[in-house]
Tab-separated table of C-alpha atoms in Angstrom:
chain	number	residue	atom	x	y	z
Y	14	MET	CA	0.070	-0.273	0.024
Y	15	ALA	CA	2.877	2.310	0.925
Y	16	LEU	CA	4.804	1.432	-2.631
Y	17	GLU	CA	1.180	2.270	-4.598
Y	18	ASP	CA	0.603	5.617	-2.257
Y	19	ALA	CA	4.232	6.674	-3.327
Y	20	HIS	CA	3.838	6.186	-6.870
Y	21	TRP	CA	0.803	8.064	-7.309
Y	22	ALA	CA	1.825	10.688	-5.459
Y	23	GLN	CA	4.473	11.395	-8.366
Y	24	GLN	CA	1.805	11.493	-10.981
Y	25	PRO	CA	1.806	14.448	-13.361
Y	26	GLN	CA	-1.733	15.894	-13.382
Y	27	THR	CA	-0.855	19.262	-14.517
Y	28	GLU	CA	-0.012	21.183	-17.390
Y	29	GLU	CA	3.303	22.207	-16.067
Y	30	GLN	CA	3.691	18.910	-14.379
Y	31	GLY	CA	3.315	17.259	-18.160
Y	32	SER	CA	6.001	20.384	-19.271
Y	33	ALA	CA	8.604	18.955	-16.475
Y	34	THR	CA	8.093	15.390	-17.577
Y	35	ALA	CA	8.567	15.890	-20.837
Y	36	MET	CA	11.549	18.022	-20.040
Y	37	ARG	CA	12.999	15.315	-18.340
Y	38	ILE	CA	12.508	13.102	-21.359
Y	39	TYR	CA	14.415	15.637	-23.412
Y	40	THR	CA	17.161	15.987	-20.815
Y	41	ASP	CA	17.635	12.308	-21.017
Y	42	TRP	CA	17.738	12.526	-24.485
Y	43	GLN	CA	20.673	15.268	-24.531
Y	44	ALA	CA	22.620	13.186	-22.378
Y	45	GLN	CA	22.183	10.144	-24.668
Y	46	MET	CA	23.248	12.267	-27.433
Y	47	ALA	CA	26.227	13.992	-25.172
Y	48	ALA	CA	27.578	9.976	-24.387
Y	49	ALA	CA	27.460	9.260	-28.132
Y	50	GLN	CA	29.676	12.275	-29.066
Y	51	ALA	CA	32.326	11.500	-26.476
Y	52	ASP	CA	32.482	7.577	-27.340
Y	53	PRO	CA	35.904	7.282	-29.301
Y	54	THR	CA	34.962	4.153	-30.159
Y	55	GLY	CA	31.528	4.844	-32.027
Y	56	ASN	CA	29.825	2.159	-30.220
Y	57	THR	CA	27.505	4.582	-28.505
Y	58	ARG	CA	24.456	5.306	-30.522
Y	59	ALA	CA	22.166	8.178	-30.217
Y	60	ALA	CA	18.310	8.523	-31.343
Y	61	PRO	CA	17.618	11.675	-33.463
Y	62	ASP	CA	14.808	12.594	-31.738
Y	63	PRO	CA	12.889	12.541	-28.575
Y	64	LEU	CA	10.145	9.972	-30.193
Y	65	SER	CA	13.562	7.638	-30.911
Y	66	PHE	CA	15.017	7.843	-27.711
Y	67	ILE	CA	12.242	6.790	-25.956
Y	68	ALA	CA	11.828	3.822	-28.428
Y	69	SER	CA	15.294	3.090	-27.946
Y	70	VAL	CA	15.246	3.033	-23.971
Y	71	ALA	CA	12.430	0.164	-24.262
Y	72	ALA	CA	14.208	-1.244	-27.072
Y	73	ASP	CA	18.121	-1.337	-25.679
Y	74	GLU	CA	18.172	-0.666	-21.763
Y	75	PRO	CA	18.786	-3.599	-19.616
Y	76	VAL	CA	15.667	-5.654	-18.503
Y	77	THR	CA	17.398	-7.143	-15.723
Y	78	GLY	CA	18.274	-5.891	-12.516
Y	79	LYS	CA	21.630	-6.662	-10.781
Y	80	GLU	CA	20.846	-6.777	-7.413
Y	81	ARG	CA	17.666	-9.100	-7.560
Y	82	GLY	CA	17.790	-13.019	-8.552
Y	83	PRO	CA	16.921	-14.836	-11.697
Y	84	ALA	CA	13.350	-15.435	-10.794
Y	85	ARG	CA	10.947	-13.139	-12.728
Y	86	ALA	CA	7.650	-11.488	-11.515
Y	87	PHE	CA	4.873	-10.558	-13.584
Y	88	TRP	CA	1.438	-8.939	-12.829
Y	89	SER	CA	-2.190	-7.477	-13.997
Y	90	TRP	CA	-4.831	-5.801	-12.585
Y	91	ARG	CA	-5.637	-5.725	-8.436
Y	92	SER	CA	-6.707	-7.241	-5.510
Y	93	GLN	CA	-7.448	-6.848	-1.703
Y	94	PRO	CA	-4.682	-8.801	-0.442
Y	95	GLU	CA	-4.738	-10.191	3.585
Y	96	GLY	CA	-4.558	-7.560	5.979
Y	97	ALA	CA	-4.962	-4.992	3.429
Y	98	SER	CA	-7.562	-2.153	4.328
Y	99	ARG	CA	-8.288	-1.841	0.661
Y	100	GLU	CA	-7.459	-2.912	-2.999
Y	101	VAL	CA	-3.850	-2.970	-4.151
Y	102	GLY	CA	-2.460	-2.765	-7.421
Y	103	HIS	CA	-0.798	-6.252	-8.178
Y	104	ARG	CA	2.170	-4.239	-9.607
Y	105	PHE	CA	2.859	-3.370	-5.884
Y	106	LEU	CA	2.574	-6.851	-4.511
Y	107	ALA	CA	5.046	-7.627	-7.374
Y	108	GLN	CA	7.498	-4.931	-6.201
Y	109	ALA	CA	7.021	-5.490	-2.436
Y	110	CYS	CA	8.022	-9.330	-2.968
Y	111	GLY	CA	10.823	-8.027	-5.319
Y	112	GLU	CA	12.341	-6.122	-2.789
Y	113	SER	CA	11.797	-8.996	-0.198
Y	114	ARG	CA	12.782	-12.257	-2.248
Y	115	GLY	CA	15.141	-10.738	-4.853
Y	116	LEU	CA	12.587	-11.031	-7.841
Y	117	GLN	CA	12.985	-9.295	-11.023
Y	118	VAL	CA	10.148	-6.824	-11.519
Y	119	LEU	CA	10.076	-5.119	-15.045
Y	120	GLU	CA	9.646	-1.732	-13.495
Y	121	ASP	CA	12.033	-2.061	-11.181
Y	122	THR	CA	15.061	-2.961	-13.712
Y	123	PRO	CA	17.006	-0.052	-15.456
Y	124	ALA	CA	14.710	-0.006	-18.576
Y	125	GLY	CA	11.616	-0.143	-16.817
Y	126	ARG	CA	12.342	2.259	-14.247
Y	127	LYS	CA	13.161	4.951	-16.808
Y	128	LEU	CA	10.003	4.300	-18.669
Y	129	ASP	CA	8.184	4.215	-15.668
Y	130	SER	CA	9.187	7.730	-14.765
Y	131	TYR	CA	7.851	9.339	-18.077
Y	132	TRP	CA	4.472	8.743	-17.316
Y	133	LEU	CA	3.565	7.951	-20.720
Y	134	GLY	CA	0.138	6.716	-20.111
Y	135	GLU	CA	-0.544	10.232	-18.845
Y	136	ARG	CA	-2.004	12.676	-21.679
Y	137	VAL	CA	-0.626	15.824	-20.161
Y	138	VAL	CA	2.637	14.169	-20.639
Y	139	ARG	CA	2.143	13.340	-24.179
Y	140	GLU	CA	0.293	16.591	-24.926
Y	141	ALA	CA	3.740	18.465	-23.321
Y	142	LEU	CA	5.795	16.275	-25.744
Y	143	ALA	CA	3.806	17.220	-28.836
Y	144	ARG	CA	3.317	21.054	-27.788
Y	145	ASP	CA	6.832	21.793	-26.396
Y	146	PHE	CA	9.077	19.874	-28.924
Y	147	GLN	CA	6.897	20.383	-32.212
Y	148	LEU	CA	6.259	16.735	-32.123
Y	149	ASP	CA	3.001	15.061	-34.177
Y	150	LEU	CA	0.974	14.266	-31.183
Y	151	THR	CA	-0.483	10.934	-33.370
Y	152	GLU	CA	3.029	10.100	-33.462
Y	153	VAL	CA	3.538	10.609	-29.478
Y	154	GLU	CA	0.338	8.325	-28.936
Y	155	ALA	CA	1.362	5.545	-31.308
Y	156	THR	CA	4.865	5.634	-29.377
Y	157	ALA	CA	3.065	5.551	-25.796
Y	158	GLY	CA	1.521	2.743	-26.758
Y	159	GLN	CA	4.111	0.560	-28.325
Y	160	VAL	CA	6.901	0.672	-25.664
Y	161	TRP	CA	5.708	-0.913	-23.007
Y	162	LYS	CA	5.201	-3.892	-25.345
Y	163	THR	CA	8.390	-3.830	-26.386
Y	164	VAL	CA	10.090	-3.637	-23.194
Y	165	SER	CA	7.528	-6.253	-21.761
Y	166	GLY	CA	8.614	-8.750	-24.374
Y	167	ARG	CA	12.061	-8.166	-24.191
Y	168	TYR	CA	11.512	-8.753	-20.300
Y	169	ALA	CA	9.802	-12.266	-20.635
Y	170	GLU	CA	12.182	-13.363	-23.423
Y	171	ALA	CA	15.087	-13.211	-20.464
Y	172	ALA	CA	13.147	-15.419	-18.251
Y	173	GLN	CA	15.464	-18.298	-17.227
Y	174	GLY	CA	13.155	-20.462	-15.401
Y	175	PRO	CA	10.070	-20.554	-13.083
Y	176	VAL	CA	8.564	-17.160	-12.963
Y	177	VAL	CA	5.652	-15.580	-10.806
Y	178	ALA	CA	2.522	-14.195	-11.967
Y	179	PHE	CA	0.638	-11.805	-9.265
Y	180	ALA	CA	-2.924	-11.986	-11.062
Y	181	ALA	CA	-6.684	-13.248	-10.324
Y	182	ASP	CA	-8.174	-13.014	-13.449
Y	183	ILE	CA	-6.360	-12.250	-16.720
Y	184	GLY	CA	-7.859	-9.859	-19.111
Y	185	ALA	CA	-7.193	-10.763	-23.080
Y	186	ASP	CA	-6.134	-7.082	-23.724
Y	187	SER	CA	-3.727	-6.707	-20.841
Y	188	VAL	CA	-0.039	-6.721	-21.083
Y	189	LEU	CA	0.067	-9.841	-19.455
Y	190	GLY	CA	-2.417	-11.656	-21.564
Y	191	ALA	CA	-2.026	-10.181	-24.844
Y	192	ASP	CA	2.118	-10.711	-24.670
Y	193	GLU	CA	3.542	-11.727	-21.638
Y	194	LEU	CA	2.020	-15.316	-20.979
Y	195	PRO	CA	1.937	-16.000	-24.951
Y	196	ARG	CA	5.965	-15.537	-24.643
Y	197	LEU	CA	6.535	-17.275	-21.550
Y	198	LEU	CA	4.294	-20.467	-22.536
Y	199	ALA	CA	6.121	-20.593	-25.992
Y	200	HIS	CA	9.751	-20.037	-23.744
Y	201	GLY	CA	12.137	-23.307	-23.773
Y	202	LYS	CA	13.281	-22.578	-20.332
Y	203	VAL	CA	9.510	-21.849	-18.715
Y	204	GLY	CA	6.185	-23.069	-20.382
Y	205	LYS	CA	3.232	-23.776	-18.589
Y	206	GLU	CA	4.528	-25.829	-15.760
Y	207	ASN	CA	6.981	-23.158	-14.433
Y	208	ILE	CA	4.307	-20.158	-14.445
Y	209	LYS	CA	3.013	-20.104	-10.760
Y	210	PHE	CA	0.311	-18.052	-9.510
Y	211	PRO	CA	0.727	-16.819	-5.596
Y	212	ILE	CA	-2.689	-15.231	-6.075
Y	213	ASP	CA	-5.578	-17.612	-5.800
Y	214	MET	CA	-8.554	-17.508	-8.686
Y	215	PRO	CA	-11.483	-16.134	-7.489
Y	216	ARG	CA	-14.711	-18.823	-8.062
Y	217	HIS	CA	-16.302	-18.247	-10.964
Y	218	GLU	CA	-20.300	-18.923	-10.013
Y	219	GLN	CA	-21.617	-19.119	-13.594
Y	220	LEU	CA	-19.068	-22.438	-13.993
Y	221	PRO	CA	-19.825	-25.633	-12.282
Y	222	SER	CA	-17.377	-26.059	-9.382
Y	223	ASP	CA	-15.341	-28.961	-11.100
Y	224	ILE	CA	-14.775	-27.295	-14.280
Y	225	ASP	CA	-13.985	-23.972	-12.255
Y	226	GLN	CA	-11.257	-25.910	-10.150
Y	227	LEU	CA	-10.024	-27.241	-13.912
Y	228	LEU	CA	-9.376	-24.117	-15.157
Y	229	GLY	CA	-8.010	-22.877	-11.850
Y	230	ASP	CA	-5.004	-25.494	-12.101
Y	231	GLU	CA	-1.765	-23.734	-12.159
Y	232	THR	CA	-0.985	-25.398	-15.409
Y	233	MET	CA	-4.360	-24.337	-17.190
Y	234	ARG	CA	-4.413	-20.600	-15.638
Y	235	SER	CA	-2.154	-18.962	-18.098
Y	236	GLN	CA	-3.536	-20.605	-21.013
Y	237	TRP	CA	-7.179	-18.916	-20.987
Y	238	ARG	CA	-8.911	-15.351	-20.358
Y	239	MET	CA	-11.357	-14.042	-18.371
Y	240	GLU	CA	-13.187	-13.109	-21.507
Y	241	ASP	CA	-13.167	-16.907	-22.054
Y	242	ILE	CA	-15.984	-17.320	-19.278
Y	243	ASP	CA	-17.868	-14.188	-19.740
Y	244	PRO	CA	-21.129	-14.912	-20.122
Y	245	GLY	CA	-22.051	-11.788	-22.178
Y	246	ARG	CA	-19.372	-12.735	-24.325
Y	247	SER	CA	-19.111	-16.777	-24.907
Y	248	SER	CA	-21.303	-19.668	-24.280
Y	249	PRO	CA	-20.332	-23.041	-22.911
Y	250	LYS	CA	-19.770	-24.234	-26.100
Y	251	ASP	CA	-17.321	-21.335	-27.116
Y	252	LEU	CA	-15.358	-22.416	-23.787
Y	253	ALA	CA	-15.269	-25.865	-24.915
Y	254	GLN	CA	-13.710	-25.269	-28.205
Y	255	LYS	CA	-10.925	-22.627	-26.134
Y	256	LEU	CA	-10.268	-25.361	-23.547
Y	257	GLY	CA	-9.943	-27.706	-26.441
Y	258	SER	CA	-6.972	-26.075	-27.682
Y	259	MET	CA	-5.051	-25.814	-24.286
Y	260	ASP	CA	-2.328	-27.897	-23.404
Y	261	VAL	CA	-3.420	-30.298	-20.911
Y	262	PRO	CA	-0.937	-32.199	-18.582
Y	263	GLU	CA	-1.582	-35.787	-18.129
Y	264	GLN	CA	-2.872	-35.884	-14.977
Y	265	LEU	CA	-5.752	-33.487	-16.193
Y	266	LYS	CA	-6.818	-35.358	-19.548
Y	267	GLY	CA	-9.604	-37.336	-17.368
Y	268	SER	CA	-11.057	-33.987	-16.099
Y	269	HIS	CA	-10.754	-32.148	-19.424
Y	270	GLU	CA	-12.544	-34.566	-21.519
Y	271	ALA	CA	-15.434	-34.667	-19.486
Y	272	ALA	CA	-15.612	-30.921	-19.239
Y	273	LEU	CA	-15.211	-30.885	-22.899
Y	274	TRP	CA	-18.127	-33.276	-23.338
Y	275	ARG	CA	-20.391	-31.345	-20.772
Y	276	LEU	CA	-19.710	-27.655	-22.121
Y	277	GLY	CA	-20.558	-29.043	-25.534
Y	278	LEU	CA	-23.909	-30.114	-24.393
Y	279	ALA	CA	-24.697	-26.424	-22.967
Y	280	ASP	CA	-26.034	-23.671	-24.946
Y	281	SER	CA	-25.870	-21.073	-22.136
Y	282	TYR	CA	-24.100	-20.908	-18.582
Y	283	GLU	CA	-27.652	-21.625	-16.872
Y	284	GLU	CA	-28.495	-24.983	-18.596
Y	285	LEU	CA	-24.906	-25.896	-18.034
Y	286	ASN	CA	-25.339	-25.344	-14.274
Y	287	ALA	CA	-29.104	-27.262	-14.300
Y	288	ARG	CA	-27.388	-30.246	-16.135
Y	289	ALA	CA	-24.702	-30.250	-13.158
Y	290	ALA	CA	-27.675	-29.671	-10.643
Y	291	ALA	CA	-29.627	-32.843	-12.313
Y	292	SER	CA	-26.410	-34.760	-12.038
Y	293	GLN	CA	-26.211	-35.033	-8.248
Y	294	ARG	CA	-29.753	-36.472	-7.792
Y	295	VAL	CA	-30.491	-40.047	-7.141
Y	296	PRO	CA	-33.644	-41.244	-8.367
Y	297	ALA	CA	-36.158	-42.267	-5.618
Y	298	ASN	CA	-35.871	-45.985	-4.395
Y	299	GLU	CA	-38.969	-47.855	-3.304
Y	300	PHE	CA	-38.218	-47.080	0.713
Y	301	LEU	CA	-39.049	-43.408	-0.066
Y	302	PRO	CA	-41.452	-42.999	-3.090
Y	303	GLY	CA	-41.773	-39.878	-4.960
Y	304	VAL	CA	-38.622	-38.479	-3.163
Y	305	ASP	CA	-35.352	-37.498	-4.813
Y	306	VAL	CA	-32.491	-38.185	-2.305
Y	307	ARG	CA	-29.245	-36.023	-2.889
Y	308	PRO	CA	-26.197	-37.148	-1.729
Y	309	VAL	CA	-24.229	-35.137	0.401
Y	310	ALA	CA	-21.673	-33.615	-1.995
Y	311	ARG	CA	-17.985	-33.338	-0.055
Y	312	PRO	CA	-16.561	-29.817	-0.452
Y	313	ALA	CA	-13.808	-29.373	-2.988
Y	314	ALA	CA	-10.276	-29.283	-1.145
Y	315	PRO	CA	-9.551	-25.474	-0.857
Y	316	ARG	CA	-6.796	-23.914	-3.213
Y	317	GLY	CA	-5.136	-22.088	-0.427
Y	318	PRO	CA	-5.708	-19.810	2.830
Y	319	THR	CA	-8.146	-17.280	1.031
Y	320	ALA	CA	-9.045	-13.901	1.874
Y	321	GLY	CA	-10.738	-10.542	0.234
Y	322	HIS	CA	-11.578	-11.404	-3.428
Y	323	GLY	CA	-10.381	-14.866	-3.394
Y	324	THR	CA	-7.002	-14.040	-2.748
Y	325	LEU	CA	-3.883	-15.358	-1.053
Y	326	SER	CA	-1.127	-13.312	0.674
Y	327	PRO	CA	1.687	-13.768	-1.656
Y	328	ALA	CA	4.092	-13.741	1.274
Y	329	ALA	CA	2.645	-17.003	2.621
Y	330	VAL	CA	2.793	-19.076	-0.419
Y	331	LEU	CA	5.632	-17.713	-2.634
Y	332	THR	CA	8.758	-20.173	-2.238
Y	333	LEU	CA	11.665	-19.019	-3.838
Y	334	PRO	CA	15.824	-19.481	-3.292
Y	335	SER	CA	16.831	-16.893	-0.495
Y	336	THR	CA	17.972	-13.525	-1.868
Y	337	PRO	CA	19.639	-10.861	0.169
Y	338	ALA	CA	16.850	-8.083	0.243
Y	339	PRO	CA	18.272	-5.204	-1.991
Y	340	ALA	CA	17.934	-1.526	-1.180
Y	341	GLN	CA	14.838	0.260	-1.505
Y	342	GLN	CA	14.290	1.323	-5.491
Y	343	PRO	CA	12.314	3.879	-6.721
Y	344	THR	CA	8.789	3.285	-7.395
Y	345	GLY	CA	7.563	4.217	-10.788
Y	346	VAL	CA	4.016	3.646	-14.160
Y	347	GLU	CA	0.931	1.399	-14.332
Y	348	ARG	CA	0.769	0.099	-17.717
């Protein structure tokens, strides 16, 4: 919570603050040009304009912090962790664990920290860049939209093994859902078995509990998006098609095939749940004529100690090699 408060306290909101941020970008660009001119080897490159400079930060600056360990954290959205009085951005949960456990976090790497300080997501900054340095606003907008995609892709490709994703549900249009997870799934050193979720997945009431638990398995969570189970955007048959395309571990094959069959029979989530409820009934017998007998269902095994909106305390479940806690790092932009 303290990290989040400190971050938003630096947010440029006025035209004057936007101009100050734009001037900082310009000053960094000038410093790059001076370094290139002073390099006798000619190996230091200088961008020809401020927008090219911003793009070069995303493309060339280091995406690994030397003071952190090999494990990388990723994040998306927010939730209310155990012990917190309000929701907190998962970015700040990742950074808190990054400081205490030595996790790499993009916003704490040289490239991420610099881009974070530029606040390109704020319109007052983009307008100041265009106004103060005679840049085309359309080009500024395009650059601002591309830099985090570029740097997050590089950050994901630099993974060397297991990664930690601070997310509950994952949106298809989020940086994590659209760019980072697809790269991690295809990564030869990561893959679905090495993507860990310290935050528990919330219960999705539109799904029968066993199908929800199947989707909540760690090897499955990285492969689907919240839009895939949104009753306003999909049907059970749509979910069956998505589920059928997933890479399923051997121990889940039986549950997977059963879920595909049931999803394929239902035209709506209401029908899916009605069928699930009906399957729990036992036909009446000769001792209780005219009465349906329902067996007592054994409650599903919990995924962990939940709190708030189906979340876990990351510190309680995240087990990584011990790494000396680094010095406090400056915070910086929600992307």
